């Protein structure tokens, strides 16, 4: 078997196992979703009916008490307001009414009196004349509870509570959406785990088996796999070890029998060298560090960090402020901006620590700091306490992400580094989708503080995975680290400055100001649940994951980088005006989609333009340093975004504030082209 053929067969086997794993996950999740929906349907309607029955009984007791004082039914005061309170407290109630003994509606809430009378019809009149004190009736496909209130002979009333059929439908829709989100998260998680198990170099028997087969094709048949278990893989490993041990034993006997024949001994030695056989003790198959070793720990940690995204501004608004000189809108923006500023400052420092102490240690240390930040956020009672907790979270996030990047750089060669970085970006986006979606569901069901505790638990799991999977790497090659003095590059290069100020910074302002800050608050004002807010927000990451790579290939092949950056910046500004066209959840979802498309078509070309416009600077200080300057300056937009939206929203409201910022960002797009054209013309002159 040739080496190329063996590698192809192993790759095909891994692909088949990956597809089979994902298919089984989808099938299992779909079956679970179907069973959950049927169980929910069987339990929900009886529970809602029982609740309506209880509400009707309590209302009946109150009406009986009033009638018992001798007050005629028509003279009762405050009954409509009382019924309004019942409906406000119970979303599943479509209408509530009090009828006289002839079935006429006297007081009602939720529908016009004639509408209620038409719904109840003959049912209410028959019930008022009957002998049953309680009855559940079907009125035009809707369910209603009728309860008799009697205060004496000839004195009585009927309390009617109607159930909202649309409420049940909405519950089923929300359940279906939540189940779909769980299915999506399970699919992403299964994919990440399968990628680690099938393509990584972690200590797993399946990886060792694949690598042993590949090494055998390359002529290394002197190593066995150290795995003993009575499972399917264990039986295959035992068979593989038996074959390899048998070959080496035969080679040893053949070598011993050729001792007296020099010619035969040379030929035997040539066979041993060709197939990697040994006369001495066999080696145990070793494990090499790989990009996928950090993939799963990073995925779990980033998912933990993203749990809070759909509700953080609302959580901030619920805390004690004790700051009279800041508006509520500005106060909500402070923890988000402090987080971004801390992250910008912590990242280069964490990079130097990663080079000095190793990525594994810095990753684990960052996890400990992040866990403290999550627990601090869960226990925070004031905005100031939350600011400190989120700053700790930013330090931990910066340490973990930069350590993961450092690990990727150390375990990959120069030819594999771009692919390794693409894995890093893919993991960040996938984890963002899963974390945001699950965090919204948890916040809607269990509360905000519980979500932060869950984040701490997930970060702990990420630490255990890192201890198991991330190996200690050698000290990195000496490389020039980014310094604050390198920011002068932007001041010396007009085209670089234009790219940063008119594209990179505006895009970050939209990302943090609109998506992270305004969307949760805006949707909360529309009485949208945290789970639905999360579903709207993950549209951004989904578009980036599926559209971003395609745009990158298009830009590389056709070279339209400046045009794509211009178009993306323009669209990210114009997206804010969708809220003026439609100020509901669909308008917000449309704006999020438009921003996602804008960033997908502009962010990658921004990076591709840096070597073109900064060739002289790269020759002096290196491409990593120039990209570090770009990242450092663009994070100014991340800090300014929430502050700008909060300041304008205090005076003009969120819609007007976002439209104003969107208009300014849209104006920067032609300024970008103008600056690029002017600088190019100056260079020609």
XYZ file of C-alpha atoms in Angstrom:
685
model
C 0.000 0.000 0.000
C 1.472 3.377 -1.018
C 1.711 6.261 1.413
C -0.625 8.448 -0.659
C -3.199 5.669 -0.956
C -3.116 4.996 2.786
C -3.551 8.688 3.592
C -6.511 8.859 1.186
C -8.165 5.803 2.730
C -7.696 7.156 6.252
C -9.113 10.556 5.247
C -12.097 8.832 3.632
C -12.657 6.752 6.764
C -12.546 9.838 8.978
C -15.026 11.650 6.744
C -17.431 8.718 6.835
C -17.241 8.468 10.612
C -17.804 12.239 10.923
C -20.867 12.149 8.648
C -22.239 9.091 10.433
C -21.762 10.757 13.818
C -23.551 13.933 12.714
C -26.362 11.907 11.140
C -26.892 9.964 14.361
C -26.892 13.200 16.391
C -29.475 14.769 14.083
C -31.670 11.662 14.163
C -31.494 11.372 17.957
C -32.161 15.092 18.467
C -35.060 15.038 15.996
C -36.638 12.052 17.760
C -36.187 13.729 21.126
C -37.715 16.939 19.753
C -40.758 15.075 18.447
C -41.300 13.261 21.732
C -40.829 16.471 23.716
C -43.364 18.302 21.565
C -45.953 15.536 21.974
C -45.404 15.385 25.735
C -45.632 19.174 26.018
C -48.846 19.161 24.006
C -50.361 16.469 26.235
C -49.516 18.352 29.430
C -49.933 22.002 28.479
C -53.645 22.238 27.674
C -54.817 20.454 30.868
C -52.494 22.630 32.937
C -53.781 25.830 31.345
C -57.374 24.696 31.826
C -56.689 23.927 35.486
C -55.140 27.364 35.932
C -58.143 29.071 34.308
C -60.405 27.018 36.543
C -58.548 28.284 39.619
C -58.721 31.892 38.414
C -62.452 31.569 37.755
C -63.025 30.056 41.207
C -61.159 32.877 42.960
C -63.041 35.504 40.954
C -66.319 33.755 41.815
C -65.552 33.943 45.535
C -64.896 37.690 45.234
C -68.150 38.264 43.336
C -70.084 36.175 45.871
C -68.610 38.203 48.713
C -69.725 41.457 47.071
C -73.203 40.135 46.329
C -73.458 38.854 49.898
C -73.391 42.443 51.127
C -76.663 43.028 49.289
C -75.174 45.062 46.460
C -76.956 44.437 43.140
C -74.728 43.018 40.423
C -75.162 46.019 38.131
C -74.127 48.395 40.970
C -70.795 46.724 41.750
C -67.818 49.105 41.409
C -64.323 48.299 40.079
C -65.236 44.932 38.559
C -63.852 45.805 35.110
C -60.542 46.957 36.613
C -60.449 43.744 38.652
C -60.951 41.668 35.508
C -58.251 43.669 33.726
C -55.825 42.794 36.517
C -56.688 39.106 36.156
C -55.928 39.187 32.440
C -52.720 41.136 32.945
C -51.491 38.584 35.479
C -52.369 35.565 33.313
C -51.336 35.782 29.676
C -53.261 32.640 28.733
C -56.649 34.275 29.465
C -58.227 35.880 26.396
C -61.217 37.400 28.190
C -62.932 37.478 31.560
C -66.542 38.470 32.147
C -69.295 38.578 34.750
C -72.796 37.754 33.452
C -76.189 37.975 35.101
C -78.446 34.958 35.582
C -80.036 35.558 32.185
C -76.680 35.187 30.436
C -76.221 38.908 29.677
C -72.699 40.338 29.974
C -72.535 42.959 32.737
C -68.750 43.416 33.116
C -66.020 42.265 30.724
C -62.347 42.574 29.960
C -60.551 41.579 26.815
C -63.409 41.682 24.319
C -66.511 43.684 23.595
C -69.598 42.612 25.530
C -71.344 41.524 22.369
C -68.337 39.489 21.316
C -68.252 37.626 24.628
C -72.011 37.051 24.522
C -71.681 35.692 20.991
C -68.836 33.391 22.058
C -70.661 32.006 25.061
C -74.135 32.046 23.468
C -76.607 29.446 24.706
C -73.920 27.795 26.885
C -73.949 30.643 29.399
C -77.767 30.829 29.527
C -78.140 27.094 30.032
C -75.449 27.100 32.687
C -77.071 29.973 34.610
C -80.324 28.023 34.768
C -78.772 24.646 35.594
C -77.719 23.014 38.837
C -73.956 22.557 38.153
C -71.681 25.106 39.829
C -68.732 24.638 37.492
C -68.406 23.752 33.805
C -65.830 23.812 31.003
C -67.358 24.555 27.598
C -66.106 24.808 24.030
C -67.134 28.050 22.331
C -66.356 28.296 18.629
C -63.262 26.162 18.998
C -62.101 28.002 22.124
C -62.272 26.778 25.695
C -64.000 28.701 28.486
C -64.585 28.079 32.178
C -67.998 28.983 33.616
C -68.440 29.307 37.387
C -71.633 30.157 39.319
C -71.626 32.815 42.044
C -74.674 32.666 44.373
C -75.357 34.917 47.338
C -78.922 33.884 48.065
C -82.201 33.024 46.382
C -82.567 35.004 43.165
C -79.194 36.669 43.629
C -76.321 35.357 41.584
C -73.999 35.768 38.619
C -71.845 33.750 36.236
C -68.083 34.287 35.981
C -66.663 33.331 32.569
C -62.932 32.951 31.865
C -61.980 32.268 28.228
C -58.667 30.735 27.208
C -56.597 32.276 24.432
C -56.065 29.652 21.737
C -53.278 31.800 20.299
C -51.422 31.588 23.601
C -51.216 27.804 23.254
C -50.050 28.168 19.660
C -47.378 30.652 20.738
C -46.188 28.255 23.432
C -45.865 25.491 20.849
C -44.008 27.835 18.497
C -41.607 28.914 21.217
C -41.054 25.293 22.204
C -40.346 24.356 18.589
C -37.895 27.251 18.272
C -36.138 26.347 21.524
C -35.910 22.716 20.476
C -34.465 23.791 17.130
C -31.857 25.884 18.940
C -30.945 22.942 21.157
C -30.680 20.778 18.043
C -28.416 23.364 16.410
C -26.206 23.569 19.486
C -26.034 19.779 19.715
C -25.010 19.637 16.068
C -22.246 22.210 16.533
C -21.025 20.499 19.685
C -21.068 17.073 18.029
C -19.136 18.499 15.096
C -16.496 20.001 17.371
C -16.123 16.782 19.346
C -15.987 14.687 16.181
C -13.337 16.974 14.689
C -11.236 16.563 17.819
C -11.689 12.805 17.977
C -11.140 12.215 14.267
C -8.586 14.820 13.219
C -6.814 15.833 16.417
C -3.683 14.386 17.975
C -5.111 14.087 21.447
C -4.718 10.944 23.525
C -7.567 8.976 21.968
C -7.274 5.428 20.636
C -9.039 6.295 17.397
C -6.526 9.033 16.587
C -3.668 6.732 17.499
C -5.092 4.035 15.257
C -5.435 6.396 12.296
C -1.939 7.765 12.782
C -0.484 4.296 13.262
C -1.974 3.217 9.913
C -0.549 6.314 8.230
C 2.862 5.716 9.815
C 2.744 2.088 8.697
C 2.222 3.244 5.126
C 5.315 5.429 5.522
C 7.402 2.473 6.682
C 7.146 2.735 10.482
C 5.863 -0.643 11.663
C 7.732 -0.818 14.980
C 5.212 0.960 17.227
C 2.083 -0.349 18.921
C -0.903 1.426 20.483
C -1.196 1.546 24.270
C -4.947 0.970 24.618
C -6.685 -1.931 26.336
C -10.463 -1.957 26.435
C -13.123 -4.476 25.487
C -14.938 -2.224 23.023
C -15.015 -2.020 19.248
C -11.982 0.231 18.970
C -10.166 -1.851 21.572
C -10.663 -5.021 19.529
C -9.380 -3.298 16.376
C -6.378 -1.940 18.309
C -5.585 -5.406 19.675
C -5.715 -6.838 16.175
C -3.456 -4.050 14.873
C -0.981 -4.573 17.730
C -0.970 -8.341 17.110
C -0.177 -7.842 13.423
C 2.622 -5.358 14.132
C 4.089 -7.449 16.938
C 3.951 -10.550 14.717
C 5.800 -8.789 11.908
C 8.533 -7.569 14.258
C 8.821 -11.018 15.861
C 9.253 -12.639 12.461
C 11.803 -10.017 11.520
C 13.722 -10.675 14.756
C 13.830 -14.432 14.097
C 14.843 -13.847 10.490
C 17.634 -11.521 11.584
C 18.881 -14.070 14.114
C 18.902 -16.842 11.500
C 20.918 -14.687 9.064
C 23.821 -14.063 11.455
C 26.103 -16.503 9.677
C 25.304 -15.258 6.159
C 26.524 -11.692 5.429
C 24.606 -11.408 2.158
C 21.363 -12.562 3.717
C 21.943 -10.307 6.714
C 22.237 -7.252 4.421
C 19.006 -8.127 2.636
C 17.193 -8.660 5.951
C 18.499 -5.322 7.219
C 17.242 -3.640 4.043
C 13.765 -5.107 4.610
C 13.799 -3.893 8.213
C 14.817 -0.390 7.135
C 12.170 -0.258 4.406
C 9.282 -1.261 6.668
C 10.533 0.225 9.934
C 10.879 -3.111 11.743
C 13.010 -3.582 14.860
C 14.800 -6.426 16.621
C 14.591 -4.779 20.029
C 11.639 -3.728 22.211
C 8.771 -2.078 20.368
C 7.858 1.545 20.979
C 4.490 2.863 22.061
C 2.826 5.156 19.579
C 3.488 8.781 20.529
C 1.143 11.726 20.437
C 1.868 14.964 18.629
C 0.387 18.343 19.442
C -2.159 19.636 16.930
C -4.470 22.594 16.335
C -7.479 20.498 17.308
C -6.045 19.943 20.796
C -7.176 23.448 21.738
C -10.353 23.400 19.662
C -12.779 21.866 22.155
C -11.521 23.728 25.284
C -11.688 27.017 23.367
C -15.166 26.208 22.044
C -16.539 25.454 25.520
C -14.973 28.557 27.057
C -16.146 30.962 24.340
C -19.629 29.432 24.572
C -19.540 30.192 28.313
C -18.560 33.808 27.647
C -21.305 34.251 25.040
C -24.123 33.050 27.328
C -24.759 36.600 28.577
C -24.908 38.374 25.223
C -28.691 38.375 24.758
C -29.571 39.901 28.140
C -26.521 41.704 29.578
C -27.869 45.265 29.012
C -31.174 44.277 30.650
C -29.310 42.737 33.576
C -27.297 45.936 34.002
C -30.505 47.989 34.055
C -31.876 45.816 36.873
C -28.940 46.542 39.218
C -28.568 49.398 41.688
C -26.827 52.361 40.100
C -26.176 54.962 42.824
C -24.843 57.266 40.091
C -26.990 60.349 39.635
C -24.799 62.121 37.070
C -25.194 59.438 34.387
C -28.385 58.740 32.451
C -29.736 55.183 32.598
C -28.819 54.648 28.945
C -25.223 55.761 29.512
C -24.955 53.732 32.696
C -25.983 50.560 30.869
C -23.265 51.158 28.270
C -20.443 51.508 30.837
C -19.890 47.786 31.692
C -19.871 46.863 27.995
C -17.400 49.618 27.095
C -15.181 48.832 30.090
C -15.137 45.188 29.016
C -14.023 46.145 25.500
C -11.373 48.579 26.759
C -9.987 46.023 29.224
C -9.892 43.393 26.511
C -7.974 45.736 24.199
C -5.368 46.447 26.906
C -5.114 42.872 28.193
C -4.611 41.147 24.831
C -1.037 42.339 24.037
C 0.060 41.781 27.638
C -1.404 38.271 27.597
C 0.483 37.644 24.360
C 3.821 38.350 25.991
C 2.858 36.123 28.950
C 1.942 33.326 26.543
C 5.375 33.514 24.931
C 7.124 33.547 28.294
C 5.180 30.933 30.275
C 3.564 28.879 27.522
C 0.044 28.911 26.037
C -1.227 26.076 28.225
C -0.441 27.852 31.507
C -1.870 31.171 30.316
C -5.019 29.459 29.026
C -5.592 27.799 32.398
C -4.803 31.001 34.305
C -7.213 32.928 32.068
C -9.924 30.389 32.820
C -9.504 30.890 36.561
C -9.788 34.658 36.171
C -12.822 34.283 33.902
C -14.519 31.992 36.446
C -14.036 34.669 39.105
C -15.566 37.182 36.692
C -18.604 34.985 36.024
C -19.220 34.344 39.708
C -18.737 38.043 40.460
C -21.299 38.948 37.798
C -23.750 36.432 39.266
C -23.337 37.923 42.750
C -23.246 41.603 41.682
C -25.746 43.880 43.399
C -24.678 47.157 41.797
C -23.443 48.335 38.425
C -19.985 49.058 39.872
C -19.635 45.466 41.079
C -20.679 44.233 37.662
C -18.131 46.526 35.984
C -15.351 44.951 38.069
C -16.638 41.445 37.317
C -16.838 42.096 33.577
C -13.342 43.597 33.600
C -12.084 40.346 35.151
C -13.974 38.456 32.463
C -12.281 40.555 29.780
C -8.836 39.774 31.192
C -9.669 36.063 31.266
C -11.104 36.123 27.752
C -8.074 37.973 26.406
C -5.681 35.511 28.059
C -7.541 32.437 26.805
C -7.975 33.598 23.224
C -4.415 34.855 22.825
C -3.095 31.663 24.438
C -5.150 29.607 21.982
C -3.711 31.593 19.091
C -0.208 31.146 20.494
C -0.771 27.396 20.807
C -1.910 27.240 17.169
C 1.162 29.156 16.013
C 3.496 26.868 17.950
C 2.060 23.554 16.729
C 1.709 24.509 13.058
C 4.270 25.161 10.382
C 4.253 28.234 8.227
C 2.309 26.467 5.497
C -0.392 25.321 7.941
C -0.706 28.537 9.931
C -3.417 30.166 7.823
C -5.550 27.041 8.093
C -4.955 26.981 11.845
C -6.100 30.591 12.210
C -9.230 29.811 10.161
C -10.002 27.010 12.645
C -9.675 29.570 15.454
C -12.143 31.957 13.790
C -14.592 29.137 13.020
C -14.561 27.994 16.643
C -15.236 31.550 17.869
C -18.238 31.972 15.578
C -19.671 28.502 16.276
C -19.314 28.991 20.017
C -20.926 32.425 19.731
C -23.974 30.888 18.040
C -24.328 28.170 20.654
C -23.623 30.363 23.672
C -25.947 33.194 22.676
C -28.796 30.826 21.846
C -28.530 28.682 24.971
C -27.960 31.724 27.187
C -31.201 33.292 25.992
C -33.176 30.136 26.758
C -31.597 29.800 30.211
C -32.213 33.456 31.045
C -35.846 33.168 29.987
C -36.392 30.023 32.043
C -34.063 30.341 35.050
C -32.982 33.981 35.409
C -29.902 36.054 34.690
C -27.759 35.110 37.679
C -28.163 31.402 37.008
C -26.742 31.941 33.520
C -23.516 33.409 34.922
C -23.194 30.442 37.293
C -23.642 28.114 34.307
C -20.943 30.076 32.500
C -18.567 29.501 35.405
C -19.325 25.770 35.311
C -18.683 25.648 31.564
C -15.395 27.505 32.034
C -14.421 24.896 34.628
C -15.243 22.160 32.100
C -13.077 23.963 29.553
C -10.235 23.912 32.086
C -10.576 20.163 32.612
C -10.561 19.652 28.854
C -7.470 21.834 28.505
C -5.654 19.838 31.192
C -6.481 16.664 29.314
C -5.961 17.799 25.726
C -3.507 20.722 25.548
C 0.102 19.568 25.727
C 3.032 21.624 26.949
C 4.689 23.165 23.930
C 8.250 24.262 23.404
C 9.293 27.867 23.802
C 8.297 29.884 20.728
C 10.707 31.338 18.282
C 11.905 34.823 19.059
C 9.502 37.260 17.443
C 8.849 40.951 17.728
C 5.852 41.678 19.933
C 3.407 44.499 19.307
C 4.194 47.723 21.159
C 2.123 50.853 21.652
C 4.726 52.787 19.695
C 3.716 50.788 16.632
C 0.446 52.725 16.545
C 2.450 55.460 14.821
C 2.150 53.352 11.669
C -1.398 54.594 11.280
C -0.265 58.214 11.465
C 2.499 57.762 8.908
C 0.443 55.843 6.310
C -2.598 57.760 4.994
C -4.174 54.712 3.328
C -3.833 52.629 6.475
C -5.284 55.467 8.536
C -8.230 55.764 6.111
C -8.883 52.030 6.278
C -8.940 52.062 10.066
C -10.872 55.287 10.645
C -13.428 54.949 7.841
C -13.989 51.174 7.866
C -12.586 49.206 10.818
C -13.652 51.582 13.599
C -17.175 52.231 12.175
C -17.794 48.496 11.826
C -16.863 47.946 15.474
C -19.139 50.824 16.529
C -22.059 49.079 14.819
C -21.116 45.688 16.276
C -20.981 46.726 19.928
C -23.323 49.715 19.832
C -26.089 48.076 17.842
C -25.782 44.303 18.282
C -24.382 43.992 21.814
C -26.007 47.058 23.403
C -29.104 48.253 21.538
C -30.669 45.017 20.262
C -31.357 43.448 23.722
C -32.733 46.722 25.086
C -34.790 47.473 21.991
C -36.376 44.034 21.922
C -36.988 44.125 25.670
C -38.987 47.296 25.079
C -41.128 45.301 22.640
C -41.781 42.644 25.339
C -39.679 40.105 23.450
C -38.319 37.272 25.594
C -34.614 36.694 26.116
C -34.833 33.424 24.184
C -36.286 35.172 21.137
C -33.715 37.960 21.480
C -30.985 35.328 21.371
C -32.495 33.823 18.228
C -32.368 37.231 16.564
C -28.773 37.856 17.643
C -27.378 34.537 16.430
C -28.372 35.502 12.906
C -25.213 37.614 12.883
C -22.852 34.732 13.646
C -24.668 32.358 11.294
C -24.186 34.733 8.369
C -20.518 35.288 9.262
C -19.903 31.519 9.423
C -21.569 30.686 6.100
C -21.019 33.841 4.026
C -17.611 35.000 5.310
C -15.457 32.199 3.797
C -17.181 32.538 0.419
C -16.523 36.286 0.346
C -12.879 35.731 1.314
C -12.368 33.366 -1.620
C -14.153 35.788 -3.952
C -11.939 38.681 -2.835
C -8.772 36.599 -3.241
C -9.734 35.496 -6.740
C -11.020 38.792 -8.161
C -9.240 41.430 -6.089
C -12.242 43.646 -5.267
C -11.098 44.315 -1.705
C -11.585 48.103 -1.693
C -15.031 47.792 -3.295
C -16.107 45.155 -0.784
C -14.910 47.218 2.182
C -16.751 50.263 0.788
C -19.951 48.275 0.199
C -19.822 46.596 3.627
C -19.294 49.872 5.483
C -22.133 51.521 3.558
C -24.534 48.639 4.252
C -23.684 48.524 7.964
C -24.755 52.174 8.229
C -27.873 51.856 6.088
C -28.992 48.811 8.084
C -29.946 51.091 10.973
C -32.655 52.705 8.840
C -34.602 49.443 8.678
C -35.811 50.270 12.191
C -37.452 53.395 10.770
C -39.228 51.288 8.134
C -40.349 48.614 10.592
C -39.885 49.075 14.339
C -40.790 45.531 15.435
C -38.868 42.313 15.988
C -38.806 41.619 12.251
C -37.268 45.016 11.583
C -34.580 44.319 14.178
C -33.930 40.873 12.688
C -33.626 42.428 9.235
C -31.146 45.007 10.545
C -29.091 42.274 12.232
C -29.016 40.270 9.000
C -27.991 43.319 6.994
C -25.194 44.169 9.440
C -24.032 40.557 9.328
C -23.879 40.579 5.525
C -22.071 43.930 5.622
C -19.430 42.637 8.020
C -19.095 39.325 6.179
C -18.208 41.122 2.942
C -15.942 43.767 4.491
C -13.959 42.359 7.429
C -11.895 39.752 5.562
C -11.009 42.159 2.718
C -9.804 44.644 5.339
C -7.182 42.131 6.472
C -6.291 41.335 2.863
C -5.673 45.034 2.138
C -3.107 45.470 4.912
C -0.164 43.821 3.045
C -1.042 45.865 -0.033
C -1.170 49.302 1.563
C 1.497 48.717 4.238
C 4.190 46.897 2.248
C 6.957 49.255 3.410
C 5.865 49.122 7.050
C 5.636 45.328 6.952
C 9.166 45.155 5.572
C 10.354 47.135 8.608
C 8.387 45.702 11.533
C 6.585 42.618 10.186
C 2.993 41.807 9.211
C 2.001 40.653 12.711
C 2.933 44.043 14.157
C 0.968 45.953 11.515
C -2.101 43.745 12.052
C -1.686 44.297 15.795
C -1.880 48.045 15.199
C -5.060 47.544 13.168
C -6.656 45.456 15.938
C -5.651 47.892 18.653
C -7.071 50.963 16.905
C -10.286 49.324 15.711
C -11.111 48.365 19.295
C -11.564 52.071 19.957
C -14.789 51.614 18.007
C -15.762 48.706 20.274
C -15.415 50.992 23.285
C -17.182 53.968 21.702
C -20.149 52.056 20.252
C -22.232 51.536 23.427
C -21.311 54.980 24.779
C -22.410 56.767 21.593
C -25.703 54.889 21.325
C -26.408 55.377 25.032
C -25.704 59.132 24.883
C -27.927 59.696 21.858
C -30.663 57.355 23.083
C -31.014 59.418 26.263
C -31.998 62.465 24.203
C -33.704 61.021 21.134
C -34.595 57.359 21.786
C -32.985 54.200 20.455
C -34.416 54.338 16.934
C -33.310 57.913 16.294
C -29.932 57.270 17.938
C -29.219 54.227 15.764
C -30.344 56.046 12.634
C -28.066 58.993 13.439
C -25.067 56.714 13.984
C -25.981 54.697 10.897
C -26.073 57.862 8.824
C -22.624 58.929 10.043
C -21.180 55.486 9.305
C -22.737 55.445 5.844
C -21.001 58.775 5.159
C -17.615 57.254 6.053
C -17.895 54.817 3.139
C -17.439 57.436 0.358
C -14.822 59.146 2.534
C -12.909 55.857 2.507
C -12.892 55.744 -1.288
C -12.019 59.438 -1.503
C -9.084 59.024 0.885
C -7.909 55.926 -0.966
C -8.139 57.680 -4.341
C -6.352 60.813 -3.042
C -3.514 58.866 -1.457
C -3.067 56.756 -4.586
C -3.000 59.905 -6.732
C -0.409 61.445 -4.400
C 1.778 58.351 -4.631
C 1.681 58.512 -8.429
C 2.623 62.189 -8.388
